[in-house]
Short mmCIF file of C-alpha atoms in Angstrom, two decimals:
data_model
loop_
_atom_site.label_atom_id
_atom_site.label_comp_id
_atom_site.label_asym_id
_atom_site.label_seq_id
_atom_site.Cartn_x
_atom_site.Cartn_y
_atom_site.Cartn_z
CA MET S 1 -6.47 23.83 8.81
CA ASN S 2 -9.09 20.99 8.26
CA VAL S 3 -10.06 19.23 5.36
CA GLY S 4 -12.84 21.62 4.48
CA ASP S 5 -10.43 24.35 4.26
CA LEU S 6 -7.86 22.60 2.46
CA LEU S 7 -10.47 21.95 -0.18
CA ARG S 8 -11.19 25.19 -1.01
CA GLN S 9 -7.64 26.19 -2.63
CA PRO S 10 -7.04 25.92 -5.98
CA HIS S 11 -6.32 22.38 -6.91
CA LEU S 12 -2.74 21.51 -7.90
CA TRP S 13 -3.93 20.31 -11.41
CA ALA S 14 -5.15 23.74 -12.28
CA CYS S 15 -0.96 24.34 -12.28
CA GLY S 16 -0.92 25.49 -16.29
CA ALA S 17 2.51 24.00 -16.46
CA GLY S 18 3.69 20.78 -18.02
CA GLU S 19 5.15 22.13 -21.62
CA ASP S 20 2.40 21.41 -23.79
CA GLY S 21 -0.18 20.04 -21.35
CA ILE S 22 -0.84 16.55 -22.86
CA ALA S 23 0.39 14.90 -19.58
CA ALA S 24 -1.78 16.63 -16.95
CA SER S 25 -1.02 14.84 -14.26
CA SER S 26 1.44 12.08 -12.87
CA ARG S 27 0.91 9.85 -9.95
CA VAL S 28 2.31 6.80 -7.72
CA ARG S 29 0.74 5.00 -5.15
CA LEU S 30 1.82 2.17 -2.58
CA ALA S 31 -0.24 -0.18 -1.12
CA ARG S 32 0.99 -1.43 2.26
CA ASN S 33 -0.48 -3.28 5.19
CA LEU S 34 0.37 -3.61 9.02
CA ARG S 35 2.10 -6.80 9.60
CA GLY S 36 -0.22 -9.29 11.87
CA HIS S 37 -3.13 -7.70 11.33
CA ALA S 38 -6.40 -8.69 9.13
CA PHE S 39 -7.03 -6.43 5.91
CA PRO S 40 -9.52 -3.61 6.40
CA ASP S 41 -12.20 -5.56 4.73
CA TRP S 42 -11.99 -8.80 6.89
CA ALA S 43 -11.04 -6.99 9.93
CA GLY S 44 -14.05 -5.76 11.97
CA GLU S 45 -14.60 -2.12 12.25
CA ASP S 46 -13.31 -2.19 15.77
CA GLU S 47 -10.17 -3.42 14.47
CA ASN S 48 -10.07 -0.68 11.95
CA LEU S 49 -10.83 1.82 14.11
CA ARG S 50 -7.71 0.86 16.28
CA VAL S 51 -5.35 0.96 13.29
CA TRP S 52 -7.08 4.21 12.38
CA ARG S 53 -6.08 5.30 15.45
CA THR S 54 -2.63 4.12 15.53
CA LEU S 55 -1.82 5.00 12.24
CA GLU S 56 -3.00 8.75 11.88
CA PRO S 57 -0.70 10.56 14.41
CA VAL S 58 2.16 8.09 13.19
CA LEU S 59 1.49 9.64 9.76
CA ARG S 60 0.89 13.14 10.55
CA ALA S 61 4.46 13.44 12.46
CA LEU S 62 6.37 11.87 9.46
CA PRO S 63 9.03 14.45 8.37
CA SER S 64 7.37 14.43 4.34
CA MET S 65 3.87 14.92 6.08
CA GLN S 66 4.48 18.31 7.88
CA GLY S 67 1.59 20.78 7.68
CA SER S 68 -0.72 17.49 6.92
CA VAL S 69 -4.68 17.50 7.71
CA SER S 70 -6.37 14.29 8.86
CA ALA S 71 -10.12 13.21 8.90
CA ALA S 72 -11.46 10.07 10.07
CA ASN S 73 -14.54 9.24 7.53
CA GLU S 74 -17.34 9.59 9.82
CA ALA S 75 -16.08 12.88 10.78
CA MET S 76 -16.79 14.14 7.06
CA THR S 77 -19.88 15.13 4.96
CA ASP S 78 -20.70 12.90 2.49
CA LEU S 79 -19.90 16.18 0.18
CA ASP S 80 -16.44 16.36 1.85
CA ARG S 81 -15.63 12.97 0.96
CA GLN S 82 -17.02 13.49 -2.56
CA ILE S 83 -14.91 16.45 -3.30
CA LEU S 84 -11.55 14.39 -2.32
CA VAL S 85 -12.65 11.41 -4.92
CA GLU S 86 -13.35 14.49 -7.48
CA ARG S 87 -9.67 15.72 -6.53
CA HIS S 88 -8.33 12.13 -6.93
CA LEU S 89 -7.03 12.49 -3.42
CA SER S 90 -9.50 9.59 -2.42
CA SER S 91 -10.92 6.84 -4.25
CA ARG S 92 -14.63 5.97 -4.55
CA GLU S 93 -14.27 2.69 -2.42
CA HIS S 94 -12.27 4.66 0.53
CA ALA S 95 -15.51 7.34 0.10
CA ARG S 96 -18.10 5.09 0.83
CA LYS S 97 -16.34 3.27 3.53
CA GLY S 98 -17.16 4.55 7.34
CA ARG S 99 -16.39 4.20 11.17
CA GLY S 100 -12.52 2.92 11.21
CA SER S 101 -11.11 4.90 7.64
CA GLY S 102 -9.60 8.17 7.30
CA ILE S 103 -7.31 10.11 5.22
CA VAL S 104 -4.26 11.86 5.95
CA LEU S 105 -2.95 14.62 3.49
CA ARG S 106 -0.55 17.32 2.79
CA ALA S 107 -1.77 20.45 2.85
CA ASP S 108 -0.56 20.88 -0.84
CA GLU S 109 -2.27 17.78 -1.87
CA ARG S 110 0.88 16.50 -3.13
CA LEU S 111 1.32 13.47 -0.73
CA ALA S 112 -2.13 11.92 0.95
CA VAL S 113 -2.45 8.08 2.40
CA MET S 114 -5.96 6.55 2.77
CA VAL S 115 -5.99 4.54 5.82
CA ASN S 116 -8.10 1.51 5.87
CA GLU S 117 -9.08 1.63 1.91
CA GLU S 118 -8.83 -2.15 0.19
CA ASP S 119 -5.41 -1.93 2.27
CA HIS S 120 -3.93 -0.31 5.70
CA LEU S 121 -2.38 2.11 3.64
CA ARG S 122 -2.83 3.33 0.38
CA MET S 123 -0.03 6.20 -0.15
CA GLN S 124 -0.21 8.46 -3.20
CA SER S 125 1.89 10.93 -4.43
CA LEU S 126 0.67 13.83 -7.11
CA GLU S 127 2.14 16.11 -9.54
CA CYS S 128 1.03 18.07 -12.41
CA GLY S 129 2.49 17.61 -15.93
CA LEU S 130 4.93 14.66 -16.85
CA ARG S 131 6.94 14.23 -13.46
CA LEU S 132 7.21 10.23 -12.49
CA HIS S 133 10.47 10.19 -11.30
CA GLU S 134 9.90 12.96 -9.04
CA VAL S 135 6.56 11.95 -7.81
CA TRP S 136 8.10 8.55 -7.23
CA GLU S 137 11.35 9.84 -5.15
CA ARG S 138 8.56 12.02 -2.91
CA MET S 139 6.73 8.66 -2.55
CA GLU S 140 9.76 6.77 -1.85
CA ALA S 141 10.91 8.92 0.68
CA LEU S 142 7.36 9.01 2.62
CA ASP S 143 7.41 4.97 2.34
CA ARG S 144 10.75 4.83 3.88
CA GLU S 145 10.36 7.28 6.91
CA PHE S 146 6.88 5.33 7.52
CA GLU S 147 8.72 1.96 7.58
CA GLU S 148 11.16 3.06 9.94
CA ARG S 149 8.20 3.52 12.37
CA ILE S 150 6.06 0.54 11.62
CA ALA S 151 6.39 -3.33 10.40
CA CYS S 152 4.92 -3.72 7.22
CA ALA S 153 3.45 -7.09 5.86
CA PHE S 154 6.12 -8.37 3.64
CA SER S 155 7.06 -11.57 2.28
CA PRO S 156 10.67 -12.16 0.97
CA ARG S 157 9.36 -13.94 -1.79
CA LEU S 158 6.25 -12.19 -2.97
CA GLY S 159 7.22 -8.68 -1.14
CA TYR S 160 4.67 -6.19 0.10
CA LEU S 161 1.36 -8.57 0.71
CA THR S 162 -1.85 -6.69 -0.31
CA ALA S 163 -5.53 -7.92 0.31
CA CYS S 164 -5.88 -8.24 -3.30
CA PRO S 165 -3.07 -10.43 -5.20
CA THR S 166 -3.05 -7.90 -8.09
CA ASN S 167 -1.40 -5.31 -6.04
CA VAL S 168 1.38 -8.08 -4.43
CA GLY S 169 5.27 -7.31 -4.70
CA THR S 170 5.93 -3.68 -4.98
CA GLY S 171 2.21 -2.59 -4.25
CA LEU S 172 3.09 0.40 -6.44
CA ARG S 173 0.46 1.67 -9.37
CA ALA S 174 1.78 4.65 -11.20
CA SER S 175 -0.63 6.33 -13.74
CA VAL S 176 -0.14 9.40 -16.20
CA MET S 177 -3.43 11.29 -17.32
CA LEU S 178 -3.27 12.12 -20.45
CA HIS S 179 -5.27 14.55 -22.58
CA VAL S 180 -5.12 13.38 -26.25
CA PRO S 181 -8.32 14.96 -28.35
CA GLY S 182 -5.68 14.97 -31.55
CA LEU S 183 -5.48 11.22 -31.26
CA VAL S 184 -9.64 11.07 -30.66
CA LEU S 185 -10.27 13.12 -33.56
CA MET S 186 -7.43 11.44 -35.98
CA GLU S 187 -9.41 8.10 -34.68
CA GLU S 188 -6.07 6.43 -33.77
CA MET S 189 -6.86 6.39 -29.92
CA ALA S 190 -8.36 2.95 -30.43
CA PRO S 191 -5.40 1.33 -31.90
CA ALA S 192 -3.29 2.81 -29.43
CA VAL S 193 -5.06 1.65 -26.61
CA ASN S 194 -4.96 -1.83 -28.07
CA GLY S 195 -1.07 -1.21 -28.36
CA ILE S 196 -0.71 -0.52 -24.60
CA GLN S 197 -2.64 -2.71 -23.70
CA LYS S 198 -0.38 -5.40 -25.44
CA LEU S 199 2.28 -3.96 -23.36
CA GLY S 200 0.55 -4.86 -19.92
CA LEU S 201 -0.48 -1.52 -18.89
CA ALA S 202 -4.26 -0.52 -18.29
CA VAL S 203 -5.64 2.25 -19.93
CA ARG S 204 -8.77 3.75 -18.01
CA GLY S 205 -11.19 7.00 -18.06
CA LEU S 206 -10.80 10.19 -16.02
CA TRP S 207 -12.13 8.76 -12.71
CA GLY S 208 -9.83 5.11 -12.52
CA GLU S 209 -10.85 1.69 -12.53
CA GLY S 210 -14.03 1.05 -14.08
CA THR S 211 -14.65 4.58 -16.07
CA GLU S 212 -14.75 5.35 -19.45
CA ALA S 213 -13.11 8.14 -20.91
CA VAL S 214 -14.82 11.42 -20.88
CA GLY S 215 -13.16 14.70 -22.11
CA ASN S 216 -10.56 12.59 -24.34
CA MET S 217 -8.82 11.95 -20.94
CA PHE S 218 -7.19 8.67 -20.40
CA GLN S 219 -5.00 7.54 -17.51
CA ILE S 220 -2.63 4.99 -17.93
CA SER S 221 -1.24 2.67 -15.52
CA ASN S 222 1.26 -0.64 -15.16
CA GLN S 223 -0.62 -3.15 -14.17
CA MET S 224 1.65 -5.50 -12.67
CA THR S 225 3.16 -5.25 -9.75
CA LEU S 226 5.28 -8.27 -8.83
CA GLY S 227 8.29 -9.30 -10.54
CA ALA S 228 9.72 -5.82 -11.31
CA ARG S 229 11.54 -3.14 -9.55
CA GLU S 230 9.90 -0.33 -8.47
CA GLU S 231 12.08 1.76 -10.68
CA ASP S 232 11.57 0.15 -13.81
CA LEU S 233 7.69 -0.02 -13.40
CA VAL S 234 7.98 4.00 -13.17
CA GLY S 235 10.85 4.00 -16.03
CA ASP S 236 9.05 1.86 -18.50
CA LEU S 237 5.57 3.77 -17.89
CA ASP S 238 7.39 7.40 -18.47
CA ARG S 239 9.13 5.89 -22.04
CA LEU S 240 5.52 4.75 -23.12
CA VAL S 241 3.78 8.24 -21.79
CA ARG S 242 6.21 10.12 -23.95
CA GLU S 243 6.01 8.09 -26.84
CA VAL S 244 2.29 8.41 -26.80
CA ILE S 245 2.73 12.01 -26.14
CA ASP S 246 4.85 12.39 -29.33
CA HIS S 247 1.93 10.48 -31.16
CA GLU S 248 -0.45 13.14 -29.98
CA ARG S 249 1.50 16.16 -30.85
CA ASN S 250 2.16 14.37 -34.29
CA ALA S 251 -1.80 13.97 -34.87
CA ARG S 252 -2.41 17.40 -33.72
CA ALA S 253 -0.14 18.76 -36.44
CA ARG S 254 -1.78 16.24 -39.26
CA LEU S 255 -5.06 17.45 -37.87
CA MET S 256 -4.00 21.16 -38.25
CA ARG S 257 -2.93 20.78 -41.74
CA SER S 258 -5.35 18.54 -43.39
CA ARG S 259 -8.70 19.61 -41.24
CA GLU S 260 -8.19 23.21 -39.75
CA THR S 261 -11.18 24.07 -40.75
CA VAL S 262 -13.00 21.43 -38.65
CA VAL S 263 -10.77 21.96 -35.81
CA ARG S 264 -11.42 25.48 -35.65
CA ASP S 265 -15.17 24.84 -35.97
CA HIS S 266 -14.92 21.87 -33.34
CA VAL S 267 -13.15 24.23 -31.00
CA GLY S 268 -15.23 27.60 -31.72
CA ARG S 269 -18.54 25.45 -31.06
CA ALA S 270 -17.42 24.39 -27.56
CA LEU S 271 -16.68 27.94 -26.78
CA GLY S 272 -19.92 29.29 -27.94
CA ILE S 273 -22.02 26.54 -26.04
CA LEU S 274 -19.70 26.89 -22.57
CA GLY S 275 -19.84 30.42 -22.93
CA HIS S 276 -23.63 30.92 -23.59
CA ALA S 277 -25.26 27.42 -22.14
CA HIS S 278 -28.05 27.58 -19.23
CA VAL S 279 -27.87 24.18 -18.64
CA LEU S 280 -24.69 21.68 -18.72
CA THR S 281 -24.29 18.22 -17.68
CA SER S 282 -21.07 17.19 -16.32
CA ASN S 283 -20.20 15.19 -19.36
CA GLU S 284 -21.09 17.53 -22.08
CA THR S 285 -18.85 20.12 -20.03
CA LEU S 286 -15.83 18.09 -20.02
CA SER S 287 -15.81 17.21 -23.58
CA HIS S 288 -16.07 20.64 -24.54
CA LEU S 289 -13.64 22.01 -22.12
CA SER S 290 -11.29 19.39 -23.82
CA ALA S 291 -11.98 20.96 -27.12
CA LEU S 292 -11.37 24.23 -25.46
CA ARG S 293 -7.89 23.15 -24.18
CA LEU S 294 -7.23 22.04 -27.75
CA GLY S 295 -7.98 25.18 -28.98
CA ILE S 296 -5.66 27.00 -26.48
CA GLU S 297 -3.25 24.91 -26.72
CA LEU S 298 -3.33 25.03 -30.43
CA GLY S 299 -3.49 29.09 -30.28
CA ILE S 300 -6.72 28.90 -31.59
CA VAL S 301 -8.17 30.48 -29.05
CA GLU S 302 -6.11 33.49 -27.40
CA ARG S 303 -7.91 35.26 -24.81
CA LEU S 304 -8.14 31.82 -22.35
CA ASP S 305 -5.28 29.97 -20.46
CA ARG S 306 -5.10 26.49 -19.62
CA ALA S 307 -5.11 27.00 -16.21
CA THR S 308 -8.75 28.50 -16.28
CA VAL S 309 -9.79 25.60 -18.12
CA ASP S 310 -7.96 23.04 -15.87
CA ALA S 311 -9.63 24.61 -12.95
CA LEU S 312 -13.00 24.46 -14.44
CA LEU S 313 -12.71 20.48 -15.04
CA LEU S 314 -12.36 20.42 -11.65
CA LEU S 315 -15.18 23.09 -10.11
CA THR S 316 -17.74 21.72 -12.23
CA GLN S 317 -17.66 18.11 -10.93
CA PRO S 318 -20.78 17.55 -8.94
CA ALA S 319 -19.37 17.85 -5.47
CA HIS S 320 -17.72 20.92 -6.17
CA ILE S 321 -20.64 22.57 -7.84
CA GLN S 322 -22.40 21.83 -4.75
CA ARG S 323 -19.47 23.16 -2.16
CA ALA S 324 -19.95 26.53 -4.19
CA ALA S 325 -23.17 26.32 -3.99
CA GLY S 326 -22.99 25.88 -0.04
CA ARG S 327 -26.24 23.41 -0.06
CA PRO S 328 -26.96 19.95 -1.57
CA LEU S 329 -28.25 20.42 -5.28
CA GLY S 330 -30.39 18.48 -7.44
CA PRO S 331 -29.12 17.11 -10.58
CA ARG S 332 -31.25 19.85 -12.75
CA GLU S 333 -29.84 22.44 -10.52
CA ARG S 334 -26.36 21.35 -10.58
CA ASP S 335 -26.56 21.53 -14.09
CA GLU S 336 -27.73 25.15 -14.07
CA ALA S 337 -25.20 25.95 -11.53
CA ARG S 338 -22.39 24.68 -13.41
CA ALA S 339 -23.58 26.50 -16.85
CA ARG S 340 -23.39 29.68 -14.98
CA LEU S 341 -20.26 29.08 -13.34
CA VAL S 342 -18.98 27.99 -16.78
CA ARG S 343 -20.54 31.53 -18.23
CA GLU S 344 -18.55 33.68 -15.57
CA ARG S 345 -15.23 32.09 -15.98
CA LEU S 346 -15.54 32.11 -20.02
CA GLY S 347 -18.00 34.98 -20.44
CA GLU S 348 -16.13 37.88 -22.45
CA PRO S 349 -15.00 40.11 -19.94
CA PRO S 350 -15.83 43.75 -20.77
CA ARG S 351 -19.20 43.44 -21.19
CA ARG S 352 -22.22 45.52 -20.67
CA ARG S 353 -25.27 44.11 -18.63
CA ARG S 354 -28.19 43.05 -21.05
CA VAL S 355 -31.18 44.35 -20.95
CA ARG S 356 -33.80 41.88 -19.97
CA LYS S 357 -36.90 42.40 -22.17
CA THR S 358 -40.03 42.69 -20.51
CA LYS S 359 -42.97 40.17 -21.34
CA ALA S 360 -45.58 41.38 -23.46
CA MET A 1 -24.37 -1.03 -27.24
CA LYS A 2 -26.45 -3.56 -25.65
CA CYS A 3 -24.82 -6.44 -22.61
CA GLU A 4 -23.11 -9.17 -24.00
CA ILE A 5 -25.05 -11.50 -21.37
CA CYS A 6 -28.67 -10.54 -21.10
CA LYS A 7 -28.64 -8.79 -24.84
CA ALA A 8 -31.34 -6.73 -23.43
CA GLN A 9 -29.92 -3.62 -21.23
CA GLU A 10 -27.78 -1.08 -22.22
CA ALA A 11 -24.01 -1.99 -21.55
CA SER A 12 -22.07 0.50 -19.20
CA VAL A 13 -19.57 -1.93 -17.83
CA HIS A 14 -16.65 -2.45 -20.16
CA LEU A 15 -14.17 -4.54 -19.52
CA THR A 16 -10.80 -4.74 -21.40
CA GLN A 17 -7.88 -7.03 -20.74
CA VAL A 18 -4.80 -8.83 -22.46
CA MET A 19 -4.59 -12.25 -21.77
CA ASP A 20 -1.49 -14.30 -23.43
CA GLY A 21 -0.96 -11.57 -25.77
CA GLU A 22 -4.64 -11.45 -26.85
CA VAL A 23 -7.15 -8.67 -26.13
CA LYS A 24 -10.38 -9.44 -24.21
CA LYS A 25 -13.30 -7.40 -24.13
CA LEU A 26 -16.68 -7.66 -22.01
CA HIS A 27 -19.43 -5.19 -22.26
CA MET A 28 -22.16 -5.60 -19.68
CA CYS A 29 -25.16 -4.01 -18.14
CA GLU A 30 -24.76 -3.14 -14.42
CA ASP A 31 -26.76 -5.67 -13.42
CA CYS A 32 -25.35 -8.45 -15.28
CA ALA A 33 -22.07 -7.06 -13.96
CA ARG A 34 -23.13 -7.50 -10.48
CA LYS A 35 -24.62 -10.77 -10.72
CA GLY A 36 -21.29 -11.91 -11.96
CA GLY A 37 -19.59 -10.72 -8.56
CA ILE A 38 -18.07 -7.56 -10.11
CA ASN A 39 -17.86 -4.64 -7.87
CA ILE A 40 -17.95 -2.26 -10.59
CA GLU A 41 -16.36 0.99 -8.66
CA ASN A 42 -13.31 -1.64 -8.33
CA PRO A 43 -13.51 -4.53 -10.99
CA VAL A 44 -12.08 -7.55 -10.57
CA SER A 45 -9.56 -8.50 -14.08
CA ILE A 46 -11.24 -10.65 -16.62
CA SER A 47 -9.08 -13.26 -15.76
CA ASP A 48 -10.37 -13.15 -11.84
CA LEU A 49 -13.62 -13.68 -13.73
CA LEU A 50 -12.52 -16.30 -15.95
CA LEU A 51 -10.95 -18.16 -13.05
CA GLY A 52 -13.92 -17.78 -11.28
CA LEU A 53 -12.70 -15.50 -8.77
CA GLY A 54 -15.69 -13.36 -9.24
CA LYS A 55 -18.39 -16.51 -9.13
CA GLU A 56 -19.57 -18.18 -6.80
CA GLU A 57 -19.06 -21.33 -8.74
CA PRO A 58 -15.20 -21.63 -9.65
CA VAL A 59 -14.59 -22.45 -13.54
CA GLU A 60 -11.64 -24.58 -12.80
CA GLU A 61 -11.64 -28.15 -12.39
CA ALA A 62 -10.87 -29.28 -8.70
CA PRO A 63 -14.77 -29.40 -7.92
CA ALA A 64 -14.63 -31.21 -4.75
CA ALA A 65 -11.26 -29.60 -3.01
CA PRO A 66 -12.47 -29.13 0.53
CA ASP A 67 -13.03 -25.37 1.73
CA ARG A 68 -9.71 -24.67 3.12
CA ALA A 69 -9.46 -21.99 5.86
CA CYS A 70 -6.51 -19.43 6.66
CA PRO A 71 -5.43 -20.87 10.47
CA VAL A 72 -4.53 -17.32 11.44
CA CYS A 73 -7.51 -15.15 10.08
CA HIS A 74 -10.16 -18.22 9.25
CA LEU A 75 -10.80 -16.49 5.60
CA ARG A 76 -12.24 -19.29 3.60
CA GLN A 77 -11.38 -20.12 -0.11
CA ALA A 78 -15.00 -19.33 -0.85
CA ASP A 79 -14.45 -15.99 1.03
CA PHE A 80 -11.64 -15.37 -1.19
CA ARG A 81 -13.23 -16.40 -4.51
CA LYS A 82 -16.27 -14.13 -3.81
CA THR A 83 -14.36 -11.01 -3.20
CA GLY A 84 -11.09 -11.74 -5.02
CA ARG A 85 -9.64 -10.14 -1.48
CA LEU A 86 -7.47 -12.22 0.69
CA GLY A 87 -8.38 -11.72 4.75
CA CYS A 88 -4.81 -11.23 6.24
CA PRO A 89 -0.82 -11.40 5.40
CA GLU A 90 -0.68 -15.04 6.37
CA CYS A 91 -3.11 -15.97 3.69
CA TYR A 92 -0.57 -15.87 1.25
CA ALA A 93 1.26 -18.68 2.98
CA ALA A 94 -2.13 -20.51 3.53
CA PHE A 95 -3.44 -20.66 -0.05
CA ALA A 96 0.31 -20.64 -2.01
CA THR A 97 -0.77 -23.55 -3.94
CA GLU A 98 -4.00 -21.66 -5.36
CA LEU A 99 -2.40 -18.57 -5.59
CA ALA A 100 0.76 -19.26 -7.41
CA PRO A 101 -1.05 -19.91 -10.99
CA LEU A 102 -3.27 -16.89 -10.32
CA LEU A 103 -0.22 -14.86 -9.66
CA ARG A 104 1.72 -15.88 -12.27
CA GLN A 105 -1.00 -15.12 -14.66
CA MET A 106 -1.65 -11.70 -13.27
CA HIS A 107 1.83 -10.51 -12.85
CA ARG A 108 3.62 -12.89 -15.26
CA ARG A 109 6.22 -13.37 -12.68
CA ASP A 110 6.21 -15.11 -9.42
CA HIS A 111 8.63 -13.63 -7.15
CA HIS A 112 9.15 -9.98 -5.46
CA VAL A 113 12.54 -7.89 -6.79
CA GLY A 114 11.92 -4.82 -5.65
CA ARG A 115 12.00 -2.68 -2.64
CA THR A 116 12.58 -4.64 1.02
CA PRO A 117 11.41 -3.03 4.05
CA GLY A 118 15.37 -2.79 4.72
CA ALA A 119 17.19 -2.19 8.06
CA VAL A 120 13.48 -1.75 9.75
CA PRO A 121 12.39 -3.83 12.83
CA GLY A 122 11.34 -6.98 11.60
CA GLY A 123 12.64 -6.72 8.24
CA VAL A 124 13.93 -9.11 5.98
CA SER A 125 17.71 -10.24 6.61
CA PRO A 126 19.84 -11.28 3.68
CA ALA A 127 19.86 -14.83 4.57
CA GLU A 128 16.45 -14.77 4.52
CA GLU A 129 16.32 -12.94 1.65
CA ALA A 130 18.71 -15.19 -0.33
CA ALA A 131 17.00 -18.26 0.59
CA ALA A 132 14.04 -17.18 -1.01
CA VAL A 133 15.65 -16.04 -4.14
CA GLN A 134 17.35 -19.33 -4.06
CA GLU A 135 14.11 -20.94 -4.02
CA ALA A 136 12.83 -18.79 -6.90
CA LEU A 137 16.09 -19.84 -8.85
CA ASP A 138 15.26 -23.14 -8.33
CA ARG A 139 11.80 -23.15 -9.99
CA ALA A 140 12.83 -20.74 -12.89
CA VAL A 141 15.45 -23.33 -13.84
CA ALA A 142 13.19 -26.21 -13.53
CA ASP A 143 10.33 -24.28 -15.76
CA GLU A 144 13.71 -23.44 -18.15
CA ARG A 145 12.99 -19.84 -17.96
CA PHE A 146 16.54 -19.20 -18.06
CA GLU A 147 16.55 -15.35 -18.92
CA GLU A 148 14.94 -14.89 -15.59
CA ALA A 149 17.38 -17.68 -13.81
CA ALA A 150 20.33 -15.73 -14.99
CA ARG A 151 18.76 -12.49 -13.27
CA LEU A 152 18.23 -14.41 -10.03
CA ARG A 153 21.79 -16.09 -10.25
CA ASP A 154 23.21 -12.59 -10.45
CA ARG A 155 20.71 -11.46 -7.55
CA LEU A 156 21.67 -14.63 -5.26
CA LEU A 157 25.81 -13.56 -5.78
CA ALA A 158 25.40 -10.44 -4.93
CA LEU A 159 23.38 -11.30 -1.77
CA ARG A 160 25.90 -13.71 -0.57
CA GLN A 161 28.58 -11.04 -1.05
CA ARG A 162 26.51 -8.50 1.06
CA ILE A 163 26.51 -11.84 3.63
CA ALA A 164 29.82 -12.39 3.31
CA ALA A 165 30.44 -8.28 3.94
CA GLY A 166 28.56 -8.88 6.83
CA SER A 167 26.48 -5.44 6.04
CA PRO A 168 23.15 -5.07 7.15
CA ALA A 169 19.78 -5.96 5.22
CA ALA A 170 20.53 -2.83 3.21
CA PRO A 171 17.98 -2.67 0.37
CA GLU A 172 19.14 -3.00 -3.04
CA ALA A 173 20.80 -0.22 -4.70
CA GLY A 174 19.34 1.79 -7.26
CA PRO A 175 19.54 1.95 -11.07
#
């Protein structure tokens, strides 16, 4: 099995689990570096290549990484690397790197290790729904296994040393992806983001750093990595996320009490467009899928389930669309292919083929 | 929304951050962001930007400070300022003075209390760790950060007990 095969399977996110789907996924990542080696951006390609060749077999042999696949960056096509980014297994920065960087990931995508991104190792543990503690435990096990074999750059005072001082200490970034259309529709998300940031946490868009929130998806993560224990960083985020989820539930309930028709209209229009459009941009699709997801969760749309929507959230991304087409597509072709895919997946099932009118 | 810097192009880079309890926002176009040294896919924080990390010319005083280099990897301060990234693990020692205020601002704390590599080859012994905690404790007391000092004192006592008991460098117990 190679990375290409792996990426043909349905994604972790489309698990449809997680009580009410407000928390879409939970993630913890650790930044680690090898002792006595320059960080990837400062080391030359040759040293990066040596590090990759050293780490790749070590990582694949770890008990936690049984059944893993790996690929050097230069052995992957641009499209494959982009697909990894869309599945949140790799970062945009890592996807841009060439020789000397690579990825090792478990076939179930729950654990992935980027080698020679900003740091020698960016290990991540990913799970759908709100399962931060579980995700952290899996991460910690992998970290321990790794440390038994390779000495990491560590200072007693500053902890794990990272290329960027923003990650030093624990090297830990925990994040939860939240779908909060209720708060957005009630215009309560801006003050919530404000409050969350005041607590020292970061709020980002769907694709992480430097991205705007699309499809009412927000990623909340810790900012500070130094001076707190890993369990506390994870626990603090977990508590905060649970509060945000409560606010979202509450916002949805109020929305249905005070503006039910508006919500039904919003959901219905989204379903109408998704089911019948012939050209759909990526952002338009995300925003309508968000409305549809809300409709399913509120019981407004009964014939579809959340897993279908979650699968589409991923499959309508540009690289996934091109993978499905089997060839590179221009933006316009992508928008058409996307609309076709969405129509197929969301269309009313028993339907007679329409008779095409012939031109007069 | 127009870019706050050139006031001409549409702003597409939005930096939001809390500094000293205050929310700061900066909306820029991609060109201005790039000129400001921001790596759009992996942006530096506003604090970095304000501290001059993302810019060629440092905002802080200390204008004529010599451009020192890390003795191991030869990264210069100017390189760090340009990219916001260090060259190797030894850079933390080489630029300790410059990094200290930056770390305090980013993390509000200046020493690690999380996991340690444990009983790994090259891991940190409890004695080494105790020395580091003692150092941090002295600093906390000097800066009148008493809450932190109390935590460090407890940690130091635990470490001393562990050293007295002769146990290996076990990582700190979980919650």
